[in-house]
C-alpha cells in the first residue's frame, strides 16, 4: 500500500521504533513500529510486522532505533523570535513591583523592543534569532511560526519578515511568517490609534502581501493595544488580500477576542486566559484552534487560567507554544513549554504533545501536511531516548532528543 504511493524503493526505513503517531490528537502509539521515508515524505508508519517486504528490499538505507520513541517533529506555532535587544531591565522592574501593563503604558514594554529592532541591522537580527532557533531545534522543533510586530513601520516590519524567511533558508526549519503590524501603538502615533490602523491596512499589509512575506495576519487585541473594532478592520483587509488570520486574544482582560477571532474564521486564537464560555463556543463553531502559552503565564506570574475544561468540553483543538519574546516569555524550549502546560494548566502529557504536533500544525493551516506520522505527510521526525511519551512533558531541563529528520534528511 505505502510503497505504491511513491513507487520504487524508499530512501530510508527506520525500524525497531515505538511510534507516537499523534493521529487525531492522541498518542496513537504503535509499539515495535517502523517508518518508511521516500522523497521527504512518510511512505509507511505502522507496525514493523506489517511491512510489505523485508526491510533490505524496501529501502536503500535501514536504521534500527533500538526501541526509541519516534514522534512528529515538534511545531512551535507562536513565537516572536526576531527582535533586537532584550528586556532584562524590565524583568527587574517587574520584580520590584511594576506590572507588565504599567511598563507598557509608561512607554516601555513592546515599544522599547521596537526601538532596538528598528536600530538593528538585518544581519544582527538574523544572528540573534538564529541562536534562539537553534535552541528550539535542539529539543526537536522542525516547524516554527515567527511574527513581526517589533517594527511598527513599513520598512522594519518588512525587515523582520525577511529575516524570518532567511532563518528558514539557513536552518531548513519550516518557517511560517505572521504579520503583526498591529502589535502596539508606535510612539509617533501616540493618541492616534485609528490613524495607525489606517497605515497598517493601507500601506503595510498591501506591501507585505505583495512581497509574499506573510503567511497569516495577527493583531494584539487588548486594552493596552488595539480594540475589537480596530482588530476587525485589520482582519477585513487581510481577508481582502486572501491572508488567514490569528489573534492575540483575551490575555490580560476579556475583550471578546476569542469570539471576534471565530467570527473571522481565524486559524487560531492565542493566550485566552480571560476567554468566556461564549468565546469558547464560538471558537468550536468556527474550527479555531486555542493556542495556550504557559511561558507567558509563568513569566508574568498570571493567576487567571485559560478555560481548559470548557475548551475540552467544546472539542476545541488545543495547541501549546513558547511565545518566545523578550517581554512576556523569553523561552526557547518547547519541552519546557509542554511541562508548563501540564503543571500550570493541567493538560495531560498526551494533550500537551498533541499541542506541539497535530494541533500546532492545524493552528498554522498545515494540518494536511504536518503534525502526525501518517503516509504522505512531511517526514519531519524526532527519535527520543525515552521509555514512554509522557517523559517529554515530565522532565524539566532534560533533553532526550536522539536525532531529528527534516523532510527525511537527518538534521544536525
Ligand atoms: O504574546 N501579548 C502581546 N505580545 C507578546 C508580548 C510581546 C512583548 O512583551 O514584547 C505576547 O505575550
Ligand atoms: Fe505572542
mmCIF file of C-alpha atoms and ligand atoms in Angstrom:
data_model
loop_
_atom_site.group_PDB
_atom_site.id
_atom_site.type_symbol
_atom_site.label_atom_id
_atom_site.label_comp_id
_atom_site.label_asym_id
_atom_site.label_seq_id
_atom_site.Cartn_x
_atom_site.Cartn_y
_atom_site.Cartn_z
ATOM 1 C CA UNK A 1 0.000 0.000 0.000
ATOM 2 C CA UNK A 2 2.594 2.502 1.148
ATOM 3 C CA UNK A 3 5.180 1.520 -1.486
ATOM 4 C CA UNK A 4 2.655 2.021 -4.237
ATOM 5 C CA UNK A 5 2.283 5.701 -3.371
ATOM 6 C CA UNK A 6 5.811 6.665 -4.324
ATOM 7 C CA UNK A 7 6.867 3.644 -6.395
ATOM 8 C CA UNK A 8 10.363 2.152 -6.268
ATOM 9 C CA UNK A 9 12.474 1.862 -3.149
ATOM 10 C CA UNK A 10 12.162 4.081 -0.127
ATOM 11 C CA UNK A 11 15.120 6.277 0.789
ATOM 12 C CA UNK A 12 15.156 5.279 4.441
ATOM 13 C CA UNK A 13 13.448 2.805 6.740
ATOM 14 C CA UNK A 14 13.588 3.327 10.497
ATOM 15 C CA UNK A 15 12.958 0.092 12.361
ATOM 16 C CA UNK A 16 12.750 -1.102 15.963
ATOM 17 C CA UNK A 17 10.964 2.105 16.950
ATOM 18 C CA UNK A 18 7.919 2.882 19.080
ATOM 19 C CA UNK A 19 5.744 5.441 17.355
ATOM 20 C CA UNK A 20 3.623 8.177 18.894
ATOM 21 C CA UNK A 21 1.779 8.922 15.660
ATOM 22 C CA UNK A 22 -0.381 11.704 17.208
ATOM 23 C CA UNK A 23 -3.165 10.881 14.745
ATOM 24 C CA UNK A 24 -6.388 12.562 15.816
ATOM 25 C CA UNK A 25 -4.504 14.365 18.585
ATOM 26 C CA UNK A 26 -3.933 11.137 20.557
ATOM 27 C CA UNK A 27 -0.677 9.251 21.118
ATOM 28 C CA UNK A 28 -1.859 6.641 18.597
ATOM 29 C CA UNK A 29 1.009 4.524 19.890
ATOM 30 C CA UNK A 30 2.452 1.737 17.776
ATOM 31 C CA UNK A 31 4.990 -0.375 19.612
ATOM 32 C CA UNK A 32 7.579 -2.251 17.528
ATOM 33 C CA UNK A 33 6.848 0.079 14.622
ATOM 34 C CA UNK A 34 8.666 1.276 11.539
ATOM 35 C CA UNK A 35 8.720 4.455 9.459
ATOM 36 C CA UNK A 36 9.465 4.407 5.729
ATOM 37 C CA UNK A 37 10.547 7.641 4.036
ATOM 38 C CA UNK A 38 10.563 8.465 0.328
ATOM 39 C CA UNK A 39 11.065 11.816 -1.342
ATOM 40 C CA UNK A 40 10.986 13.632 2.007
ATOM 41 C CA UNK A 41 7.589 12.249 2.892
ATOM 42 C CA UNK A 42 6.332 9.414 5.044
ATOM 43 C CA UNK A 43 5.757 6.318 2.925
ATOM 44 C CA UNK A 44 4.944 3.981 5.817
ATOM 45 C CA UNK A 45 4.179 4.455 9.519
ATOM 46 C CA UNK A 46 2.919 1.323 11.180
ATOM 47 C CA UNK A 47 3.787 -1.983 12.821
ATOM 48 C CA UNK A 48 7.129 -3.422 11.681
ATOM 49 C CA UNK A 49 5.374 -6.774 11.423
ATOM 50 C CA UNK A 50 3.095 -5.458 8.676
ATOM 51 C CA UNK A 51 5.798 -4.088 6.389
ATOM 52 C CA UNK A 52 5.075 -5.271 2.854
ATOM 53 C CA UNK A 53 8.545 -6.839 2.356
ATOM 54 C CA UNK A 54 11.873 -7.450 4.078
ATOM 55 C CA UNK A 55 13.463 -4.145 5.235
ATOM 56 C CA UNK A 56 16.523 -4.510 2.977
ATOM 57 C CA UNK A 57 14.300 -4.888 -0.055
ATOM 58 C CA UNK A 58 12.114 -1.895 0.839
ATOM 59 C CA UNK A 59 14.670 0.882 1.372
ATOM 60 C CA UNK A 60 18.139 1.892 0.273
ATOM 61 C CA UNK A 61 19.076 2.549 3.908
ATOM 62 C CA UNK A 62 17.755 0.814 7.022
ATOM 63 C CA UNK A 63 18.414 2.158 10.515
ATOM 64 C CA UNK A 64 17.468 0.488 13.795
ATOM 65 C CA UNK A 65 16.353 2.866 16.534
ATOM 66 C CA UNK A 66 16.907 0.287 19.284
ATOM 67 C CA UNK A 67 13.464 0.715 20.793
ATOM 68 C CA UNK A 68 13.493 4.519 20.948
ATOM 69 C CA UNK A 69 10.274 6.518 20.574
ATOM 70 C CA UNK A 70 9.585 8.492 17.408
ATOM 71 C CA UNK A 71 7.222 11.468 17.312
ATOM 72 C CA UNK A 72 6.389 14.020 14.626
ATOM 73 C CA UNK A 73 8.845 16.934 14.658
ATOM 74 C CA UNK A 74 7.687 19.497 17.212
ATOM 75 C CA UNK A 75 5.928 22.615 15.938
ATOM 76 C CA UNK A 76 6.238 25.896 17.817
ATOM 77 C CA UNK A 77 3.186 27.684 16.422
ATOM 78 C CA UNK A 78 3.511 31.072 18.195
ATOM 79 C CA UNK A 79 6.810 32.932 18.516
ATOM 80 C CA UNK A 80 8.201 36.436 18.240
ATOM 81 C CA UNK A 81 11.669 35.034 17.576
ATOM 82 C CA UNK A 82 13.072 38.019 15.644
ATOM 83 C CA UNK A 83 13.775 41.065 17.818
ATOM 84 C CA UNK A 84 16.530 43.437 18.889
ATOM 85 C CA UNK A 85 17.948 43.729 22.419
ATOM 86 C CA UNK A 86 16.358 42.190 25.473
ATOM 87 C CA UNK A 87 14.190 43.309 28.400
ATOM 88 C CA UNK A 88 16.132 42.075 31.438
ATOM 89 C CA UNK A 89 15.868 45.564 32.984
ATOM 90 C CA UNK A 90 12.081 45.410 32.690
ATOM 91 C CA UNK A 91 12.187 41.995 34.356
ATOM 92 C CA UNK A 92 13.959 43.656 37.289
ATOM 93 C CA UNK A 93 11.336 46.435 37.377
ATOM 94 C CA UNK A 94 8.549 43.888 37.499
ATOM 95 C CA UNK A 95 10.256 42.139 40.389
ATOM 96 C CA UNK A 96 10.272 45.490 42.177
ATOM 97 C CA UNK A 97 6.504 45.775 41.786
ATOM 98 C CA UNK A 98 5.750 47.303 38.362
ATOM 99 C CA UNK A 99 3.262 45.355 36.249
ATOM 100 C CA UNK A 100 3.572 44.439 32.563
ATOM 101 C CA UNK A 101 0.759 46.892 31.823
ATOM 102 C CA UNK A 102 2.349 49.717 33.913
ATOM 103 C CA UNK A 103 5.584 49.358 31.959
ATOM 104 C CA UNK A 104 3.775 49.327 28.607
ATOM 105 C CA UNK A 105 1.777 52.452 29.495
ATOM 106 C CA UNK A 106 4.982 54.257 30.533
ATOM 107 C CA UNK A 107 6.436 53.759 27.042
ATOM 108 C CA UNK A 108 8.485 50.656 27.831
ATOM 109 C CA UNK A 109 7.494 47.094 27.078
ATOM 110 C CA UNK A 110 6.905 46.258 23.426
ATOM 111 C CA UNK A 111 7.813 49.800 22.367
ATOM 112 C CA UNK A 112 11.309 49.503 23.890
ATOM 113 C CA UNK A 113 11.894 46.378 21.784
ATOM 114 C CA UNK A 114 10.614 48.356 18.783
ATOM 115 C CA UNK A 115 13.413 50.903 19.276
ATOM 116 C CA UNK A 116 16.047 48.164 19.479
ATOM 117 C CA UNK A 117 14.628 46.321 16.458
ATOM 118 C CA UNK A 118 14.492 49.452 14.305
ATOM 119 C CA UNK A 119 18.136 50.139 15.174
ATOM 120 C CA UNK A 120 19.385 46.597 14.486
ATOM 121 C CA UNK A 121 20.792 45.521 11.124
ATOM 122 C CA UNK A 122 19.243 42.609 9.280
ATOM 123 C CA UNK A 123 22.417 40.605 9.905
ATOM 124 C CA UNK A 124 22.361 41.233 13.628
ATOM 125 C CA UNK A 125 18.670 40.343 13.886
ATOM 126 C CA UNK A 126 19.288 37.148 11.919
ATOM 127 C CA UNK A 127 22.271 36.142 14.073
ATOM 128 C CA UNK A 128 20.406 36.648 17.345
ATOM 129 C CA UNK A 129 17.233 34.926 16.134
ATOM 130 C CA UNK A 130 19.221 32.028 14.637
ATOM 131 C CA UNK A 131 20.773 31.363 18.047
ATOM 132 C CA UNK A 132 17.280 31.193 19.572
ATOM 133 C CA UNK A 133 16.022 28.996 16.738
ATOM 134 C CA UNK A 134 18.948 26.600 17.253
ATOM 135 C CA UNK A 135 17.896 26.191 20.876
ATOM 136 C CA UNK A 136 14.350 25.355 19.753
ATOM 137 C CA UNK A 137 15.738 22.873 17.191
ATOM 138 C CA UNK A 138 17.884 21.290 19.916
ATOM 139 C CA UNK A 139 14.806 19.945 21.570
ATOM 140 C CA UNK A 140 13.072 18.769 18.467
ATOM 141 C CA UNK A 141 11.417 21.711 16.710
ATOM 142 C CA UNK A 142 11.154 21.281 12.928
ATOM 143 C CA UNK A 143 8.494 23.942 12.150
ATOM 144 C CA UNK A 144 8.173 27.380 13.701
ATOM 145 C CA UNK A 145 5.883 30.349 13.320
ATOM 146 C CA UNK A 146 7.552 33.767 13.558
ATOM 147 C CA UNK A 147 5.631 37.016 13.944
ATOM 148 C CA UNK A 148 6.689 40.536 13.031
ATOM 149 C CA UNK A 149 5.427 43.333 15.273
ATOM 150 C CA UNK A 150 8.553 45.000 16.653
ATOM 151 C CA UNK A 151 8.938 47.314 13.673
ATOM 152 C CA UNK A 152 5.595 49.134 13.602
ATOM 153 C CA UNK A 153 6.698 50.951 10.465
ATOM 154 C CA UNK A 154 6.681 49.504 6.970
ATOM 155 C CA UNK A 155 10.451 49.103 6.427
ATOM 156 C CA UNK A 156 11.110 47.496 9.809
ATOM 157 C CA UNK A 157 8.117 45.141 9.616
ATOM 158 C CA UNK A 158 9.420 44.042 6.203
ATOM 159 C CA UNK A 159 12.949 43.703 7.595
ATOM 160 C CA UNK A 160 11.677 41.380 10.359
ATOM 161 C CA UNK A 161 9.710 39.206 7.941
ATOM 162 C CA UNK A 162 12.677 38.946 5.566
ATOM 163 C CA UNK A 163 14.855 37.827 8.474
ATOM 164 C CA UNK A 164 12.233 35.236 9.440
ATOM 165 C CA UNK A 165 12.184 33.842 5.890
ATOM 166 C CA UNK A 166 16.006 33.825 5.845
ATOM 167 C CA UNK A 167 16.075 31.753 9.039
ATOM 168 C CA UNK A 168 14.115 29.049 7.244
ATOM 169 C CA UNK A 169 16.629 29.039 4.392
ATOM 170 C CA UNK A 170 19.602 28.942 6.783
ATOM 171 C CA UNK A 171 18.344 26.156 9.034
ATOM 172 C CA UNK A 172 15.984 24.041 6.917
ATOM 173 C CA UNK A 173 13.242 24.548 9.509
ATOM 174 C CA UNK A 174 9.810 25.290 8.006
ATOM 175 C CA UNK A 175 9.161 28.912 8.968
ATOM 176 C CA UNK A 176 5.612 30.274 8.755
ATOM 177 C CA UNK A 177 5.572 34.049 8.983
ATOM 178 C CA UNK A 178 2.820 36.150 10.530
ATOM 179 C CA UNK A 179 2.428 39.901 10.033
ATOM 180 C CA UNK A 180 1.701 41.519 13.415
ATOM 181 C CA UNK A 181 1.885 45.201 12.481
ATOM 182 C CA UNK A 182 -0.953 45.865 14.952
ATOM 183 C CA UNK A 183 1.053 44.718 17.985
ATOM 184 C CA UNK A 184 1.385 48.070 19.773
ATOM 185 C CA UNK A 185 0.996 51.740 19.008
ATOM 186 C CA UNK A 186 4.339 53.221 17.894
ATOM 187 C CA UNK A 187 5.332 56.427 19.767
ATOM 188 C CA UNK A 188 4.991 58.599 16.642
ATOM 189 C CA UNK A 189 1.261 57.691 16.551
ATOM 190 C CA UNK A 190 0.595 58.342 20.269
ATOM 191 C CA UNK A 191 -3.095 59.179 20.711
ATOM 192 C CA UNK A 192 -3.830 58.329 17.064
ATOM 193 C CA UNK A 193 -4.519 54.607 17.079
ATOM 194 C CA UNK A 194 -7.062 54.784 14.243
ATOM 195 C CA UNK A 195 -4.568 56.620 12.051
ATOM 196 C CA UNK A 196 -2.019 53.883 12.766
ATOM 197 C CA UNK A 197 -4.573 51.235 11.774
ATOM 198 C CA UNK A 198 -5.044 53.212 8.532
ATOM 199 C CA UNK A 199 -1.305 52.809 7.933
ATOM 200 C CA UNK A 200 -1.431 49.078 8.749
ATOM 201 C CA UNK A 201 -4.353 48.490 6.382
ATOM 202 C CA UNK A 202 -3.480 50.972 3.666
ATOM 203 C CA UNK A 203 0.291 50.596 3.395
ATOM 204 C CA UNK A 204 1.862 47.856 5.487
ATOM 205 C CA UNK A 205 -0.463 44.951 4.738
ATOM 206 C CA UNK A 206 -0.546 45.527 0.971
ATOM 207 C CA UNK A 207 3.276 45.858 0.890
ATOM 208 C CA UNK A 208 3.772 42.690 2.928
ATOM 209 C CA UNK A 209 1.237 40.785 0.822
ATOM 210 C CA UNK A 210 2.768 41.983 -2.456
ATOM 211 C CA UNK A 211 6.206 40.812 -1.323
ATOM 212 C CA UNK A 212 4.670 37.484 -0.220
ATOM 213 C CA UNK A 213 6.324 37.871 3.149
ATOM 214 C CA UNK A 214 3.425 36.772 5.361
ATOM 215 C CA UNK A 215 1.514 33.514 5.608
ATOM 216 C CA UNK A 216 -1.015 34.982 8.088
ATOM 217 C CA UNK A 217 -2.021 38.185 9.891
ATOM 218 C CA UNK A 218 -2.274 38.675 13.663
ATOM 219 C CA UNK A 219 -3.381 41.536 15.959
ATOM 220 C CA UNK A 220 -2.872 42.162 19.702
ATOM 221 C CA UNK A 221 -6.476 42.844 20.772
ATOM 222 C CA UNK A 222 -6.173 44.225 24.303
ATOM 223 C CA UNK A 223 -6.824 47.408 26.279
ATOM 224 C CA UNK A 224 -3.095 48.281 26.059
ATOM 225 C CA UNK A 225 -3.068 47.571 22.316
ATOM 226 C CA UNK A 226 -5.981 47.587 19.806
ATOM 227 C CA UNK A 227 -9.762 47.488 20.209
ATOM 228 C CA UNK A 228 -12.056 44.839 18.717
ATOM 229 C CA UNK A 229 -13.181 47.412 16.101
ATOM 230 C CA UNK A 230 -9.594 48.175 15.080
ATOM 231 C CA UNK A 231 -8.845 44.457 15.003
ATOM 232 C CA UNK A 232 -11.830 43.857 12.717
ATOM 233 C CA UNK A 233 -10.553 46.493 10.290
ATOM 234 C CA UNK A 234 -7.206 44.710 10.006
ATOM 235 C CA UNK A 235 -8.932 41.345 9.591
ATOM 236 C CA UNK A 236 -11.204 42.699 6.832
ATOM 237 C CA UNK A 237 -8.149 43.931 4.954
ATOM 238 C CA UNK A 238 -6.359 40.598 5.475
ATOM 239 C CA UNK A 239 -9.391 38.742 4.103
ATOM 240 C CA UNK A 240 -9.465 41.026 1.059
ATOM 241 C CA UNK A 241 -5.816 40.139 0.438
ATOM 242 C CA UNK A 242 -6.534 36.415 0.880
ATOM 243 C CA UNK A 243 -4.495 36.040 4.086
ATOM 244 C CA UNK A 244 -5.704 33.900 7.011
ATOM 245 C CA UNK A 245 -5.867 35.499 10.456
ATOM 246 C CA UNK A 246 -4.866 34.670 14.036
ATOM 247 C CA UNK A 247 -5.398 36.713 17.209
ATOM 248 C CA UNK A 248 -3.655 37.545 20.499
ATOM 249 C CA UNK A 249 -6.927 37.317 22.405
ATOM 250 C CA UNK A 250 -8.053 37.844 25.991
ATOM 251 C CA UNK A 251 -4.557 37.673 27.523
ATOM 252 C CA UNK A 252 -4.965 40.393 30.179
ATOM 253 C CA UNK A 253 -8.721 41.068 30.018
ATOM 254 C CA UNK A 254 -11.835 39.751 28.270
ATOM 255 C CA UNK A 255 -12.304 41.929 25.229
ATOM 256 C CA UNK A 256 -14.360 39.326 23.391
ATOM 257 C CA UNK A 257 -11.244 38.429 21.393
ATOM 258 C CA UNK A 258 -11.971 34.718 21.038
ATOM 259 C CA UNK A 259 -15.443 35.353 19.594
ATOM 260 C CA UNK A 260 -14.047 38.018 17.287
ATOM 261 C CA UNK A 261 -11.390 35.580 16.032
ATOM 262 C CA UNK A 262 -14.100 32.981 15.444
ATOM 263 C CA UNK A 263 -16.226 35.470 13.530
ATOM 264 C CA UNK A 264 -13.347 35.849 11.072
ATOM 265 C CA UNK A 265 -12.754 32.076 10.966
ATOM 266 C CA UNK A 266 -9.300 32.623 12.433
ATOM 267 C CA UNK A 267 -6.874 29.718 12.288
ATOM 268 C CA UNK A 268 -6.207 30.260 15.986
ATOM 269 C CA UNK A 269 -6.864 32.450 18.997
ATOM 270 C CA UNK A 270 -3.934 32.663 21.388
ATOM 271 C CA UNK A 271 -3.347 33.189 25.145
ATOM 272 C CA UNK A 272 -7.090 33.090 26.124
ATOM 273 C CA UNK A 273 -6.679 33.438 29.897
ATOM 274 C CA UNK A 274 -9.798 35.669 30.110
ATOM 275 C CA UNK A 275 -11.884 33.998 27.393
ATOM 276 C CA UNK A 276 -15.544 33.434 28.322
ATOM 277 C CA UNK A 277 -17.570 30.260 27.720
ATOM 278 C CA UNK A 278 -19.314 32.119 24.918
ATOM 279 C CA UNK A 279 -15.939 32.773 23.288
ATOM 280 C CA UNK A 280 -15.076 29.088 23.585
ATOM 281 C CA UNK A 281 -18.357 28.066 21.939
ATOM 282 C CA UNK A 282 -17.720 30.471 19.075
ATOM 283 C CA UNK A 283 -14.236 29.009 18.565
ATOM 284 C CA UNK A 284 -15.655 25.488 18.488
ATOM 285 C CA UNK A 285 -18.188 26.521 15.859
ATOM 286 C CA UNK A 286 -15.529 28.143 13.659
ATOM 287 C CA UNK A 287 -12.866 25.435 13.994
ATOM 288 C CA UNK A 288 -10.460 27.966 15.555
ATOM 289 C CA UNK A 289 -7.537 26.356 17.437
ATOM 290 C CA UNK A 290 -6.787 27.501 21.009
ATOM 291 C CA UNK A 291 -3.069 28.231 21.357
ATOM 292 C CA UNK A 292 -2.015 28.195 25.014
ATOM 293 C CA UNK A 293 1.155 29.987 26.052
ATOM 294 C CA UNK A 294 2.180 28.808 29.507
ATOM 295 C CA UNK A 295 5.582 30.521 29.284
ATOM 296 C CA UNK A 296 3.918 33.969 29.280
ATOM 297 C CA UNK A 297 1.529 32.913 32.068
ATOM 298 C CA UNK A 298 4.512 31.792 34.153
ATOM 299 C CA UNK A 299 6.820 34.704 33.391
ATOM 300 C CA UNK A 300 4.152 37.376 34.043
ATOM 301 C CA UNK A 301 3.027 35.447 37.134
ATOM 302 C CA UNK A 302 -0.549 35.438 35.858
ATOM 303 C CA UNK A 303 -3.160 33.788 38.041
ATOM 304 C CA UNK A 304 -6.199 33.518 35.812
ATOM 305 C CA UNK A 305 -6.199 30.170 33.970
ATOM 306 C CA UNK A 306 -7.419 29.732 30.412
ATOM 307 C CA UNK A 307 -10.811 27.927 30.306
ATOM 308 C CA UNK A 308 -9.282 24.483 29.742
ATOM 309 C CA UNK A 309 -12.327 22.433 30.785
ATOM 310 C CA UNK A 310 -14.621 24.476 28.551
ATOM 311 C CA UNK A 311 -12.203 24.111 25.619
ATOM 312 C CA UNK A 312 -12.099 20.354 26.170
ATOM 313 C CA UNK A 313 -15.862 20.068 26.543
ATOM 314 C CA UNK A 314 -16.447 22.050 23.340
ATOM 315 C CA UNK A 315 -13.898 19.969 21.448
ATOM 316 C CA UNK A 316 -11.665 22.950 20.578
ATOM 317 C CA UNK A 317 -8.217 21.659 19.498
ATOM 318 C CA UNK A 318 -5.595 22.902 21.957
ATOM 319 C CA UNK A 319 -2.059 23.803 20.866
ATOM 320 C CA UNK A 320 0.890 24.785 23.064
ATOM 321 C CA UNK A 321 3.687 27.160 22.050
ATOM 322 C CA UNK A 322 6.613 29.031 23.593
ATOM 323 C CA UNK A 323 5.508 32.602 22.662
ATOM 324 C CA UNK A 324 9.277 33.219 22.640
ATOM 325 C CA UNK A 325 9.634 37.010 23.003
ATOM 326 C CA UNK A 326 11.748 39.399 25.077
ATOM 327 C CA UNK A 327 8.940 40.768 27.267
ATOM 328 C CA UNK A 328 6.486 38.146 28.393
ATOM 329 C CA UNK A 329 8.140 34.818 27.583
ATOM 330 C CA UNK A 330 11.882 34.613 26.928
ATOM 331 C CA UNK A 331 11.519 30.854 26.495
ATOM 332 C CA UNK A 332 13.359 28.784 23.900
ATOM 333 C CA UNK A 333 12.345 25.262 24.867
ATOM 334 C CA UNK A 334 9.244 23.515 23.576
ATOM 335 C CA UNK A 335 9.823 20.666 26.029
ATOM 336 C CA UNK A 336 9.695 23.120 28.926
ATOM 337 C CA UNK A 337 6.536 24.653 27.414
ATOM 338 C CA UNK A 338 4.996 21.158 27.461
ATOM 339 C CA UNK A 339 5.952 20.703 31.092
ATOM 340 C CA UNK A 340 4.478 24.107 31.989
ATOM 341 C CA UNK A 341 1.272 23.325 30.069
ATOM 342 C CA UNK A 342 0.842 20.249 32.254
ATOM 343 C CA UNK A 343 1.970 21.739 35.566
ATOM 344 C CA UNK A 344 0.326 25.166 35.269
ATOM 345 C CA UNK A 345 -2.685 24.423 33.048
ATOM 346 C CA UNK A 346 -3.233 20.759 34.000
ATOM 347 C CA UNK A 347 -3.065 19.489 30.438
ATOM 348 C CA UNK A 348 -2.267 15.800 30.237
ATOM 349 C CA UNK A 349 1.119 14.937 28.692
ATOM 350 C CA UNK A 350 -0.811 13.499 25.741
ATOM 351 C CA UNK A 351 -2.743 16.746 25.259
ATOM 352 C CA UNK A 352 0.476 18.738 25.569
ATOM 353 C CA UNK A 353 2.244 16.633 22.923
ATOM 354 C CA UNK A 354 -0.772 16.923 20.612
ATOM 355 C CA UNK A 355 -0.482 20.662 21.242
ATOM 356 C CA UNK A 356 3.071 20.655 19.909
ATOM 357 C CA UNK A 357 2.302 18.420 16.915
ATOM 358 C CA UNK A 358 -1.128 17.728 15.375
ATOM 359 C CA UNK A 359 -2.932 20.751 16.816
ATOM 360 C CA UNK A 360 0.003 23.121 16.299
ATOM 361 C CA UNK A 361 0.018 22.140 12.623
ATOM 362 C CA UNK A 362 -3.693 22.967 12.457
ATOM 363 C CA UNK A 363 -3.050 26.369 14.080
ATOM 364 C CA UNK A 364 -0.716 27.139 11.177
ATOM 365 C CA UNK A 365 -3.025 25.810 8.467
ATOM 366 C CA UNK A 366 -0.615 22.891 7.959
ATOM 367 C CA UNK A 367 -2.879 20.136 9.266
ATOM 368 C CA UNK A 368 -2.875 18.248 5.967
ATOM 369 C CA UNK A 369 0.908 18.086 5.627
ATOM 370 C CA UNK A 370 2.478 18.219 9.099
ATOM 371 C CA UNK A 371 1.982 17.229 12.714
ATOM 372 C CA UNK A 372 1.334 13.472 12.618
ATOM 373 C CA UNK A 373 3.112 10.307 11.488
ATOM 374 C CA UNK A 374 0.880 9.471 8.535
ATOM 375 C CA UNK A 375 1.571 8.343 4.988
ATOM 376 C CA UNK A 376 2.006 11.296 2.652
ATOM 377 C CA UNK A 377 2.920 13.838 5.324
ATOM 378 C CA UNK A 378 6.317 15.558 5.584
ATOM 379 C CA UNK A 379 8.936 13.186 7.015
ATOM 380 C CA UNK A 380 9.688 15.506 9.946
ATOM 381 C CA UNK A 381 10.521 13.150 12.800
ATOM 382 C CA UNK A 382 12.292 13.091 16.118
ATOM 383 C CA UNK A 383 13.654 9.983 17.857
ATOM 384 C CA UNK A 384 13.844 10.258 21.635
ATOM 385 C CA UNK A 385 15.699 8.334 24.358
ATOM 386 C CA UNK A 386 12.584 7.785 26.459
ATOM 387 C CA UNK A 387 10.545 4.827 27.632
ATOM 388 C CA UNK A 388 7.130 6.488 27.350
ATOM 389 C CA UNK A 389 5.972 9.633 25.520
ATOM 390 C CA UNK A 390 4.810 11.229 28.791
ATOM 391 C CA UNK A 391 8.504 11.724 29.617
ATOM 392 C CA UNK A 392 8.651 14.555 27.075
ATOM 393 C CA UNK A 393 6.405 16.707 29.259
ATOM 394 C CA UNK A 394 7.637 15.291 32.549
ATOM 395 C CA UNK A 395 11.330 16.088 32.685
ATOM 396 C CA UNK A 396 12.447 19.677 33.295
ATOM 397 C CA UNK A 397 15.718 20.756 31.718
ATOM 398 C CA UNK A 398 16.418 17.313 30.259
ATOM 399 C CA UNK A 399 16.886 16.857 26.559
ATOM 400 C CA UNK A 400 16.301 13.276 25.491
ATOM 401 C CA UNK A 401 16.457 14.018 21.751
ATOM 402 C CA UNK A 402 18.438 11.345 19.917
ATOM 403 C CA UNK A 403 18.001 12.509 16.309
ATOM 404 C CA UNK A 404 15.863 14.696 14.047
ATOM 405 C CA UNK A 405 14.953 14.082 10.412
ATOM 406 C CA UNK A 406 13.706 17.090 8.455
ATOM 407 C CA UNK A 407 11.912 16.067 5.249
ATOM 408 C CA UNK A 408 13.620 12.724 5.614
ATOM 409 C CA UNK A 409 17.130 14.121 5.964
ATOM 410 C CA UNK A 410 18.999 13.710 9.218
ATOM 411 C CA UNK A 411 19.404 17.166 10.775
ATOM 412 C CA UNK A 412 22.366 18.201 12.937
HETATM 413 O O1 LIG B 1 2.467 37.305 23.145
HETATM 414 N N1 LIG B 1 0.862 39.953 24.056
HETATM 415 C C1 LIG B 1 1.472 40.522 23.178
HETATM 416 N N2 LIG B 1 2.615 40.170 22.641
HETATM 417 C C2 LIG B 1 3.576 39.333 23.275
HETATM 418 C C3 LIG B 1 4.445 40.093 24.205
HETATM 419 C C4 LIG B 1 5.379 40.915 23.465
HETATM 420 C C5 LIG B 1 6.333 41.682 24.327
HETATM 421 O O2 LIG B 1 6.087 41.943 25.526
HETATM 422 O O3 LIG B 1 7.356 42.047 23.749
HETATM 423 C C6 LIG B 1 2.933 38.125 23.917
HETATM 424 O O4 LIG B 1 2.892 37.969 25.137
HETATM 425 FE FE1 LIG B 2 2.676 36.432 21.487
#
